[in-house]
mmCIF file of C-alpha atoms in Angstrom:
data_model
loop_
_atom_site.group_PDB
_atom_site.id
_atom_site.type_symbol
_atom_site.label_atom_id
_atom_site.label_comp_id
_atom_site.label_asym_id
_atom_site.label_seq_id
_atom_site.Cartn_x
_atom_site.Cartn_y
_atom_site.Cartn_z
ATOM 1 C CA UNK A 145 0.000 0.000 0.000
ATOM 2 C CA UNK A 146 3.101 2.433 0.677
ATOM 3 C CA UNK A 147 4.103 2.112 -2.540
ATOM 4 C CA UNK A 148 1.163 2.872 -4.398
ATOM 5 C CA UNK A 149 0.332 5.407 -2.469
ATOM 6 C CA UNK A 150 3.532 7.322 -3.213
ATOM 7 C CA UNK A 151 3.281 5.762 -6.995
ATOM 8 C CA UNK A 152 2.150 9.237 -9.078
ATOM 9 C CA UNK A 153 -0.034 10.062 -10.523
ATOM 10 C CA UNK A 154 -0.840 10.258 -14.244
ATOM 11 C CA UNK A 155 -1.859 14.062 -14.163
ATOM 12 C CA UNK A 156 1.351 14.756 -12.121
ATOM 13 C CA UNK A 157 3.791 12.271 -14.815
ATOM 14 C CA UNK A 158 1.747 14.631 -17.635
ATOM 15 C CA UNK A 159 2.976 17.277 -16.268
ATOM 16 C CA UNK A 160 6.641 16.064 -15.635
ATOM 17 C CA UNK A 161 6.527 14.958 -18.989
ATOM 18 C CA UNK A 162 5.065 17.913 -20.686
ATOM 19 C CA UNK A 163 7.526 20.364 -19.033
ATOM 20 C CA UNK A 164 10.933 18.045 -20.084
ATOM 21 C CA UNK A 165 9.600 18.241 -23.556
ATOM 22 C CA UNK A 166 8.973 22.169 -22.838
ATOM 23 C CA UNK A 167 12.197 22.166 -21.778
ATOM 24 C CA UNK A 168 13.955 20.197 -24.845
ATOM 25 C CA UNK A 169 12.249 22.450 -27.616
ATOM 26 C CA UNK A 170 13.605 25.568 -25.938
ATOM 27 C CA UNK A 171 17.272 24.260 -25.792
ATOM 28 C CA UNK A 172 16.684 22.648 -29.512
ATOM 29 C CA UNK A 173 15.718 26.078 -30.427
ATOM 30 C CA UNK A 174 18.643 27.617 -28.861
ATOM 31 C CA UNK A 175 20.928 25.294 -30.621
ATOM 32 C CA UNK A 176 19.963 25.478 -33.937
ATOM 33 C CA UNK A 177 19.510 29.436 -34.231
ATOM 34 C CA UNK A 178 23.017 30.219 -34.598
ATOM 35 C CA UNK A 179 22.949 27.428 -37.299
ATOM 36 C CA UNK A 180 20.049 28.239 -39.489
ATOM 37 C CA UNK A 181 21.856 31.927 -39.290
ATOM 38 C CA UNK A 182 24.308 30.636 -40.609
ATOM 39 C CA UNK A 183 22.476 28.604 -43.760
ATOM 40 C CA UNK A 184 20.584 32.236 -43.831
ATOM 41 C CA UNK A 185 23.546 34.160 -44.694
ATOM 42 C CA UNK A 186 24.916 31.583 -46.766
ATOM 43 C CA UNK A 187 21.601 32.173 -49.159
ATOM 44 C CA UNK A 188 22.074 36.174 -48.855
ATOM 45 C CA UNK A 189 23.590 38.130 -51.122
ATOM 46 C CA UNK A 190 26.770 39.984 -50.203
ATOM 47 C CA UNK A 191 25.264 43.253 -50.036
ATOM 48 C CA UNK A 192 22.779 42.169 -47.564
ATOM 49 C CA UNK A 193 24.395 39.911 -45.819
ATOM 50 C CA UNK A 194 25.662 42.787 -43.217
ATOM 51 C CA UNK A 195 23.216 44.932 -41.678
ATOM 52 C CA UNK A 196 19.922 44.044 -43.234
ATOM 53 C CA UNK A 197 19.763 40.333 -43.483
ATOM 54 C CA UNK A 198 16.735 38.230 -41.879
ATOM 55 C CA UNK A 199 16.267 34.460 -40.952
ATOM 56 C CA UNK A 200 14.743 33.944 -44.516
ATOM 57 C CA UNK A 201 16.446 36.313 -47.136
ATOM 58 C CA UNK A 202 14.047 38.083 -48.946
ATOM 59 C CA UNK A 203 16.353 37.734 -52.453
ATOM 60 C CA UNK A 204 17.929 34.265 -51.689
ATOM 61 C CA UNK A 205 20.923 33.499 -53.842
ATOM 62 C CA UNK A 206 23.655 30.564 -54.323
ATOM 63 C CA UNK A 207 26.379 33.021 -55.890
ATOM 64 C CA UNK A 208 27.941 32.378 -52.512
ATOM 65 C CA UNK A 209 28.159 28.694 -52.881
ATOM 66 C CA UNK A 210 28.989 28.993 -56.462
ATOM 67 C CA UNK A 211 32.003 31.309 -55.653
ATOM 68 C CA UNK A 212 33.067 29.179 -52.554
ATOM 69 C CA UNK A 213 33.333 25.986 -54.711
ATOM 70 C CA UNK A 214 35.284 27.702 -57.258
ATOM 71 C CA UNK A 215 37.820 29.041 -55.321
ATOM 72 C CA UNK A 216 40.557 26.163 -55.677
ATOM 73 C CA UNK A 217 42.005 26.699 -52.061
ATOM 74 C CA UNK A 218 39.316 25.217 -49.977
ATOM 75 C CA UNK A 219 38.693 22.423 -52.473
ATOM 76 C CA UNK A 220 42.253 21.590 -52.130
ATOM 77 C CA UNK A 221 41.741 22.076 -47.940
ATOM 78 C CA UNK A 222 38.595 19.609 -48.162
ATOM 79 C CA UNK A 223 40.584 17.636 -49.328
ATOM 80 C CA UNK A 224 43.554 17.530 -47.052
ATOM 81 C CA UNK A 225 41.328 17.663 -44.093
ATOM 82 C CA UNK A 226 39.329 14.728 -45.706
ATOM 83 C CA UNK A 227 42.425 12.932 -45.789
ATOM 84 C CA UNK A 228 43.715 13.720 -42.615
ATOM 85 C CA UNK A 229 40.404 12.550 -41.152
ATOM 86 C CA UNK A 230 39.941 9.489 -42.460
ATOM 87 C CA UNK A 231 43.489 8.344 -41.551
ATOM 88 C CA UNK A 232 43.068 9.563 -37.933
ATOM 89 C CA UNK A 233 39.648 8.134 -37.697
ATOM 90 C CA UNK A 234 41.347 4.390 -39.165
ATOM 91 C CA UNK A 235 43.937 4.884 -36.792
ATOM 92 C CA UNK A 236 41.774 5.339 -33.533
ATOM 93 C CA UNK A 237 39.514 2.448 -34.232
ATOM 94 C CA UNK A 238 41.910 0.233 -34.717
ATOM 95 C CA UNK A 239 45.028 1.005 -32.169
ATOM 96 C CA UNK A 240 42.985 2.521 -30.010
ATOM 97 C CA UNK A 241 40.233 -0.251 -29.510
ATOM 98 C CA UNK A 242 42.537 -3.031 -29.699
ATOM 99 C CA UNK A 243 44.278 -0.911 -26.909
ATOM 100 C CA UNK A 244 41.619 -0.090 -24.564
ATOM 101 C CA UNK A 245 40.967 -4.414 -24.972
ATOM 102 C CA UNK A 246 44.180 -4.943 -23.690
ATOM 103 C CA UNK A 247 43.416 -2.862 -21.058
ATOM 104 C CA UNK A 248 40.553 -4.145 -19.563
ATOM 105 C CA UNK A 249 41.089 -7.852 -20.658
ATOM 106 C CA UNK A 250 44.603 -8.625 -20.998
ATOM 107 C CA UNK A 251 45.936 -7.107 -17.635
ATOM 108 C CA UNK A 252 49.633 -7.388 -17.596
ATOM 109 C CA UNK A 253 52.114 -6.166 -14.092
ATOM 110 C CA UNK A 254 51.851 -2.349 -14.119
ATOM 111 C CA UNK A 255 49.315 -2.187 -16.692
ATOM 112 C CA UNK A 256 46.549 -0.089 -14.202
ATOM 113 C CA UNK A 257 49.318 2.566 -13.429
ATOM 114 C CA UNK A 258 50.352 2.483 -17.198
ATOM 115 C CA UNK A 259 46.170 2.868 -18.264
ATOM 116 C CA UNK A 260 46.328 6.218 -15.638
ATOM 117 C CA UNK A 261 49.436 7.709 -16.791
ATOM 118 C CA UNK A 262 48.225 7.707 -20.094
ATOM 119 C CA UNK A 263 44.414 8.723 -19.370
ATOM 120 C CA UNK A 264 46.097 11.715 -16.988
ATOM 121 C CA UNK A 265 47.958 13.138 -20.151
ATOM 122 C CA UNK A 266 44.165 14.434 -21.393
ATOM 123 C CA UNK A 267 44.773 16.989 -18.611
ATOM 124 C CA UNK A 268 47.599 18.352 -20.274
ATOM 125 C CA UNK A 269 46.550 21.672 -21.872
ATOM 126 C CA UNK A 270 47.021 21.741 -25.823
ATOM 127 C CA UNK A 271 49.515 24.705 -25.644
ATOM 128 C CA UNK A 272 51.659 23.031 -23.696
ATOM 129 C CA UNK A 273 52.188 20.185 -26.120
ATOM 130 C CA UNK A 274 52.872 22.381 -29.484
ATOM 131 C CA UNK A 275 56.262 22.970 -28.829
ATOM 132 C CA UNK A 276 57.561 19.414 -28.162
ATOM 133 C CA UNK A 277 54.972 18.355 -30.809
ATOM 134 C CA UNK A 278 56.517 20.576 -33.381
ATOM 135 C CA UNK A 279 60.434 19.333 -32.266
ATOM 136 C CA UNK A 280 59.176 15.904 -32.821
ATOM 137 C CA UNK A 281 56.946 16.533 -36.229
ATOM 138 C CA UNK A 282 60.329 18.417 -37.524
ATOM 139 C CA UNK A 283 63.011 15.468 -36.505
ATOM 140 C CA UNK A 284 60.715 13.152 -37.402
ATOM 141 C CA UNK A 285 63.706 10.313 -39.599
ATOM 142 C CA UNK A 286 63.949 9.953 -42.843
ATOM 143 C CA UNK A 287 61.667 12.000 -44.542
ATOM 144 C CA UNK A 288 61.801 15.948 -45.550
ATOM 145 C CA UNK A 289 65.507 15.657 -46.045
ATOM 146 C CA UNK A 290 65.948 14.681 -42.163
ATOM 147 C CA UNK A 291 68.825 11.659 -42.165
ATOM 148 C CA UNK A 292 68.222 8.562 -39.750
ATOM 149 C CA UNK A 293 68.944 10.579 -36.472
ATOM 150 C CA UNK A 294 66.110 13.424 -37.471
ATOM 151 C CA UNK A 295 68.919 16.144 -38.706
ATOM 152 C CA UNK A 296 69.172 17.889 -41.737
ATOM 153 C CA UNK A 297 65.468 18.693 -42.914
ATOM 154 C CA UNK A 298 62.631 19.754 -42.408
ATOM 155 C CA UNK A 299 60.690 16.681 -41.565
ATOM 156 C CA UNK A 300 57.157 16.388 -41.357
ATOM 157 C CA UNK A 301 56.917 20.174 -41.415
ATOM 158 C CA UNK A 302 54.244 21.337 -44.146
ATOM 159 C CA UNK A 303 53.099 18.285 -44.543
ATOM 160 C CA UNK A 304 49.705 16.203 -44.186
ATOM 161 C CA UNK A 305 51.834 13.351 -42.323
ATOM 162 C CA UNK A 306 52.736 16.068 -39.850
ATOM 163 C CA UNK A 307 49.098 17.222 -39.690
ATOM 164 C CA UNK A 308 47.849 13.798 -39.153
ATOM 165 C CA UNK A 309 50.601 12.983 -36.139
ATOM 166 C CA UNK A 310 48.962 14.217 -33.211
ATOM 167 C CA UNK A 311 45.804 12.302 -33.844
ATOM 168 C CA UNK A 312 46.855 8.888 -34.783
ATOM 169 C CA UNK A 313 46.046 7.620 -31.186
ATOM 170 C CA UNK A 314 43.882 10.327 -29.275
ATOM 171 C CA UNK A 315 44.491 8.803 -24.937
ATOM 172 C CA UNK A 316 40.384 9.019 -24.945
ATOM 173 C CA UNK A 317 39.509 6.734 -27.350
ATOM 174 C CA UNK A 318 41.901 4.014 -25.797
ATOM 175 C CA UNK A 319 39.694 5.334 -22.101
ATOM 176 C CA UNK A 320 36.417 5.042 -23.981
ATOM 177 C CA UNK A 321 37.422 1.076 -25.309
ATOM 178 C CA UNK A 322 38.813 0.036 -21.535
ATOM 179 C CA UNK A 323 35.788 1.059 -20.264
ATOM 180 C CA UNK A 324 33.479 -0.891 -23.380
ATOM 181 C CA UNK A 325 35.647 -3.690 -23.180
ATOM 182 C CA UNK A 326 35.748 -3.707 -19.425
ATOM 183 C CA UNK A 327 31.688 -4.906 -19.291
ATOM 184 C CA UNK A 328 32.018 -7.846 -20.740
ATOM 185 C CA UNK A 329 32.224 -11.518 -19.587
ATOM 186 C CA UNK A 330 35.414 -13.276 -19.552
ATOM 187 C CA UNK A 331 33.751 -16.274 -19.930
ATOM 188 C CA UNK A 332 33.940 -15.730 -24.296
ATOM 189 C CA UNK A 333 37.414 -15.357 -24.478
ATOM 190 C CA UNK A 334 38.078 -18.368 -21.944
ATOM 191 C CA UNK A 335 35.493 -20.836 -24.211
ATOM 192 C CA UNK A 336 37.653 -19.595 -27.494
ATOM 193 C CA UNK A 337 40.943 -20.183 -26.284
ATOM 194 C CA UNK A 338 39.870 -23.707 -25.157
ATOM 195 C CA UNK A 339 38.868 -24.033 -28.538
ATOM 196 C CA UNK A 340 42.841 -23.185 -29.725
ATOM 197 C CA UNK A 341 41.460 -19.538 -31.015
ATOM 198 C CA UNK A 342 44.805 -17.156 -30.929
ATOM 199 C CA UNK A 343 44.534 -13.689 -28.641
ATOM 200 C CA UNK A 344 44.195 -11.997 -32.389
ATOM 201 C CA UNK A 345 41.305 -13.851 -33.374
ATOM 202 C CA UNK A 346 39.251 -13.742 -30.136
ATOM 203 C CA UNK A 347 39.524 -9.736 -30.663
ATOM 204 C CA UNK A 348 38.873 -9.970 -34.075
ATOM 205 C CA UNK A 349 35.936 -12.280 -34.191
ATOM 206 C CA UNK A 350 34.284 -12.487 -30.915
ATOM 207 C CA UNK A 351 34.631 -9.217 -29.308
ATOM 208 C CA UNK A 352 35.493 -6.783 -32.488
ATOM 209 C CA UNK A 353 31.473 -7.856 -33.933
ATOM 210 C CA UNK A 354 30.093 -6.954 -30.785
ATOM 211 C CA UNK A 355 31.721 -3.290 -30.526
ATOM 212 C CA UNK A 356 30.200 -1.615 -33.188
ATOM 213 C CA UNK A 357 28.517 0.854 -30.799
ATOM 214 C CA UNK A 358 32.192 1.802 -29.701
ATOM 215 C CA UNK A 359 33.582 2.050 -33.290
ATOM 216 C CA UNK A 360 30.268 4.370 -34.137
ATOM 217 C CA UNK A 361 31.440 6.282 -30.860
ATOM 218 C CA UNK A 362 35.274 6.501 -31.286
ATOM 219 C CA UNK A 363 34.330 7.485 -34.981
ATOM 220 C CA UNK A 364 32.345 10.154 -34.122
ATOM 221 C CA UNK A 365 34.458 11.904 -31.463
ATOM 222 C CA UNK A 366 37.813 11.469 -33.692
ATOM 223 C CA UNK A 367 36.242 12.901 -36.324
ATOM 224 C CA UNK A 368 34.807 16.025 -35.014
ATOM 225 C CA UNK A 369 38.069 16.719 -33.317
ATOM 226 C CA UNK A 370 40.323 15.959 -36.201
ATOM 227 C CA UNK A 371 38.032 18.104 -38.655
ATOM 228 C CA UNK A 372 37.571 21.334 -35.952
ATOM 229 C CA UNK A 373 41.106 21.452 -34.722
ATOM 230 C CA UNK A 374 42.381 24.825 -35.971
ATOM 231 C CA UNK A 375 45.462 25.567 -33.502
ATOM 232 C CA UNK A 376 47.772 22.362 -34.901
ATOM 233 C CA UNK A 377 47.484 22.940 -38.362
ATOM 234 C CA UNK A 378 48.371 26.133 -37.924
ATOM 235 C CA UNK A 379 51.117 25.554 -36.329
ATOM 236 C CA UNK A 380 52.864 22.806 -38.866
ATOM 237 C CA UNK A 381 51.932 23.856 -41.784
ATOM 238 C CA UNK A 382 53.078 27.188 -43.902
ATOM 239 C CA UNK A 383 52.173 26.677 -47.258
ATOM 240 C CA UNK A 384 48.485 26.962 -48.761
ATOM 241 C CA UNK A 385 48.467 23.474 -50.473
ATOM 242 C CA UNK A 386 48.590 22.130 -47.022
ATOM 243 C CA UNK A 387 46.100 24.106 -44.771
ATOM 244 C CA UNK A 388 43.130 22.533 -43.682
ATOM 245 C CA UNK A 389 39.122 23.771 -43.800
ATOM 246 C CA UNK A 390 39.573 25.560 -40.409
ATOM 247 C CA UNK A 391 42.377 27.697 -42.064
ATOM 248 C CA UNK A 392 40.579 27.942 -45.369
ATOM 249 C CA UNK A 393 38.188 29.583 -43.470
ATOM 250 C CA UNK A 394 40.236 32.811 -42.455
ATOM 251 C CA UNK A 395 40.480 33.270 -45.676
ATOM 252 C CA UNK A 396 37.353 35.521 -46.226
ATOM 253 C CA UNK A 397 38.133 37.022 -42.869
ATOM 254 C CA UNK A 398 40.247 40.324 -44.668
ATOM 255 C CA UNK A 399 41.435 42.865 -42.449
ATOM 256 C CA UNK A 400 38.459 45.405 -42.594
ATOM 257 C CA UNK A 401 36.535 43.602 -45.173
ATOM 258 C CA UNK A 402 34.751 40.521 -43.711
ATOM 259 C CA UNK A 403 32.959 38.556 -46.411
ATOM 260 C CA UNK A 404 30.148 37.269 -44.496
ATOM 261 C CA UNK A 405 28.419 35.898 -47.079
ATOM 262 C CA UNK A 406 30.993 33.190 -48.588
ATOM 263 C CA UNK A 407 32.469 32.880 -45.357
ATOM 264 C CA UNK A 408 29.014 31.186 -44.175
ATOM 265 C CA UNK A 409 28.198 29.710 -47.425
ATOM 266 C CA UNK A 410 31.465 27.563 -46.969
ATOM 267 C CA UNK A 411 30.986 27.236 -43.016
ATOM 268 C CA UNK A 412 27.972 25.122 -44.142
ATOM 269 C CA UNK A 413 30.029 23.059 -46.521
ATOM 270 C CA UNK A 414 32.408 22.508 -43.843
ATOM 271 C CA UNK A 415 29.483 21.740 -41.477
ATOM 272 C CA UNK A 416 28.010 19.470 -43.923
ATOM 273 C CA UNK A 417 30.121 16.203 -43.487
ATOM 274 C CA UNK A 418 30.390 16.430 -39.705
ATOM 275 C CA UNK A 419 26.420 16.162 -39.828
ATOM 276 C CA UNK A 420 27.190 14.070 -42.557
ATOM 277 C CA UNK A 421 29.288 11.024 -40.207
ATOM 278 C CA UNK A 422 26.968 12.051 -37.071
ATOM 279 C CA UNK A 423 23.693 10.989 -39.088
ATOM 280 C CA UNK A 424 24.981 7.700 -40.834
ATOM 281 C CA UNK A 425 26.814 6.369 -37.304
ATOM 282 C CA UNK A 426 23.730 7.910 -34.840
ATOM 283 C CA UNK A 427 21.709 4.326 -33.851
ATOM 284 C CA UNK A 428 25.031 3.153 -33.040
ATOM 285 C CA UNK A 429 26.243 6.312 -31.361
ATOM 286 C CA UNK A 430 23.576 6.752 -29.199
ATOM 287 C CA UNK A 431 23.453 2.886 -27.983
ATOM 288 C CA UNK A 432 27.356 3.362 -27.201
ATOM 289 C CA UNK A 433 26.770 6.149 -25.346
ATOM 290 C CA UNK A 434 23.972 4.211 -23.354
ATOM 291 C CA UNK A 435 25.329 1.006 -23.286
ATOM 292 C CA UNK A 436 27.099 1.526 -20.204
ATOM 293 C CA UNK A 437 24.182 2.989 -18.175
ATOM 294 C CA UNK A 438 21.825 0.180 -18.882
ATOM 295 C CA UNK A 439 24.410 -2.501 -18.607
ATOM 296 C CA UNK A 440 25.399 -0.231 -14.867
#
């Protein structure tokens, strides 16, 4: 009797659920102004983009687009950053998963103070790492003149190698996988190597299949931060031909004469295939991200 006494009612969960959804439409709506600004400008003509444009543009126009995809130097960033990307993101989902499963089911001595060490360098603020970042992109052996002791060249200075080397293993993702890998039963990977099934193959077919909520996750978050980073690039590259979309983008940011209208016509292209990865990888995203909470 307690308990249904104190059960609520279903005028009072009505109410709780009327004002969370009152609630989620006003944040929704407070996200996705400064975006549909954005896609607003993109459709206004120059001279109205400053001073007298609205949420719907009374003349819309694509001359922004159309002079945003011919300027060669973001198609060439696109693609840079594309390529960047997609090596980082191939990089994190497989070293990084295979090395958050180590983690959690192949403990070895020291391994816990090893897993901390590594998830404690997260902490470390990004400035502090361009420096020795930079020393090691530039003596990086063997390539950009450099001999096998990193002297002589340049390195991986300017270059999309150099761009890429920060990202290759992001300490997160390997936190994220420990933590995936560390709710699972033991009792799999005891039955398969009865069975004679190698360390490789019970990570590769028995726990790899089952993951796919992590690989949507560690997807996801490496490419967002690969894509966005704007500080990095920056830093190691000089030349045009190797400047990412985040760079590209200061382009129509002239001393005194902003371009507002191109400059949001190709933040939305930029935008575009973040949305793009976030869409295709959500039903797996969003059971990763619960996974743990249920399963807790």
């Amino acid at each position: 009797m307690p308990a249904l006494r104190n059960r609520p009612r279903p005028q009072q969960s009505d109410r709780r659920s009327g004002g969370s959804m009152l609630v989620l439409a006003v944040a929704s709506v407070l996200v996705l102004i400064p975006f549909l600004w954005m896609v607003s400008l993109a459709f206004t003509p120059e001279q109205q983009a400053f001073g007298s444009a609205t949420l719907i543009p009374a003349d819309p126009t694509t001359e922004n687009f159309a002079r945003v995809l011919g300027d060669g130097a973001l198609a060439r960033s696109l693609l840079n950053s594309t390529v960047v990307t997609l090596v980082a993101v191939a990089t994190n989902c497989g070293f990084a998963i295979a090395a958050g499963y180590a983690f959690a089911l192949l403990p070895f001595r020291g391994s816990g103070g090893l897993f901390y060490l590594l998830v404690s360098t997260v902490a470390i603020p990004v400035s502090v790492t361009l420096i020795p970042l930079f020393l090691m992109a530039k003596a990086f052996p063997l390539v950009g003149g450099n001999d096998i002791l990193g002297q002589g060249g340049t390195g991986l200075l300017d270059t999309l190698g150099g761009v890429a080397l920060p990202y290759i293993v992001l300490p997160m993702n390997i936190f994220l996988a420990k933590q995936f890998f560390s709710t699972f039963d033991l009792d799999l990977a005891e039955a398969a190597r009865l069975d004679g099934a190698s360390e490789w193959r019970v990570f590769a077919q028995i726990y790899l299949p089952l993951a796919r909520p992590l690989i949507a996750v560690v997807a996801i978050f490496t490419f967002t931060a690969v894509w966005d980073d704007f500080l990095w690039p920056l830093v190691v590259t000089s030349s045009q031909d190797m400047q990412t979309v985040q760079l590209a983008l200061t382009r129509f940011l002239g001393s005194g004469n902003v371009q507002y209208g191109a400059l949001m016509a190709a933040a939305v292209l930029v935008t575009l295939p973040v949305i793009a990865v976030f869409l295709f990888n959500q039903r797996h995203f969003i059971s990763g991200l619960t996974e743990g909470s249920v399963k807790g």
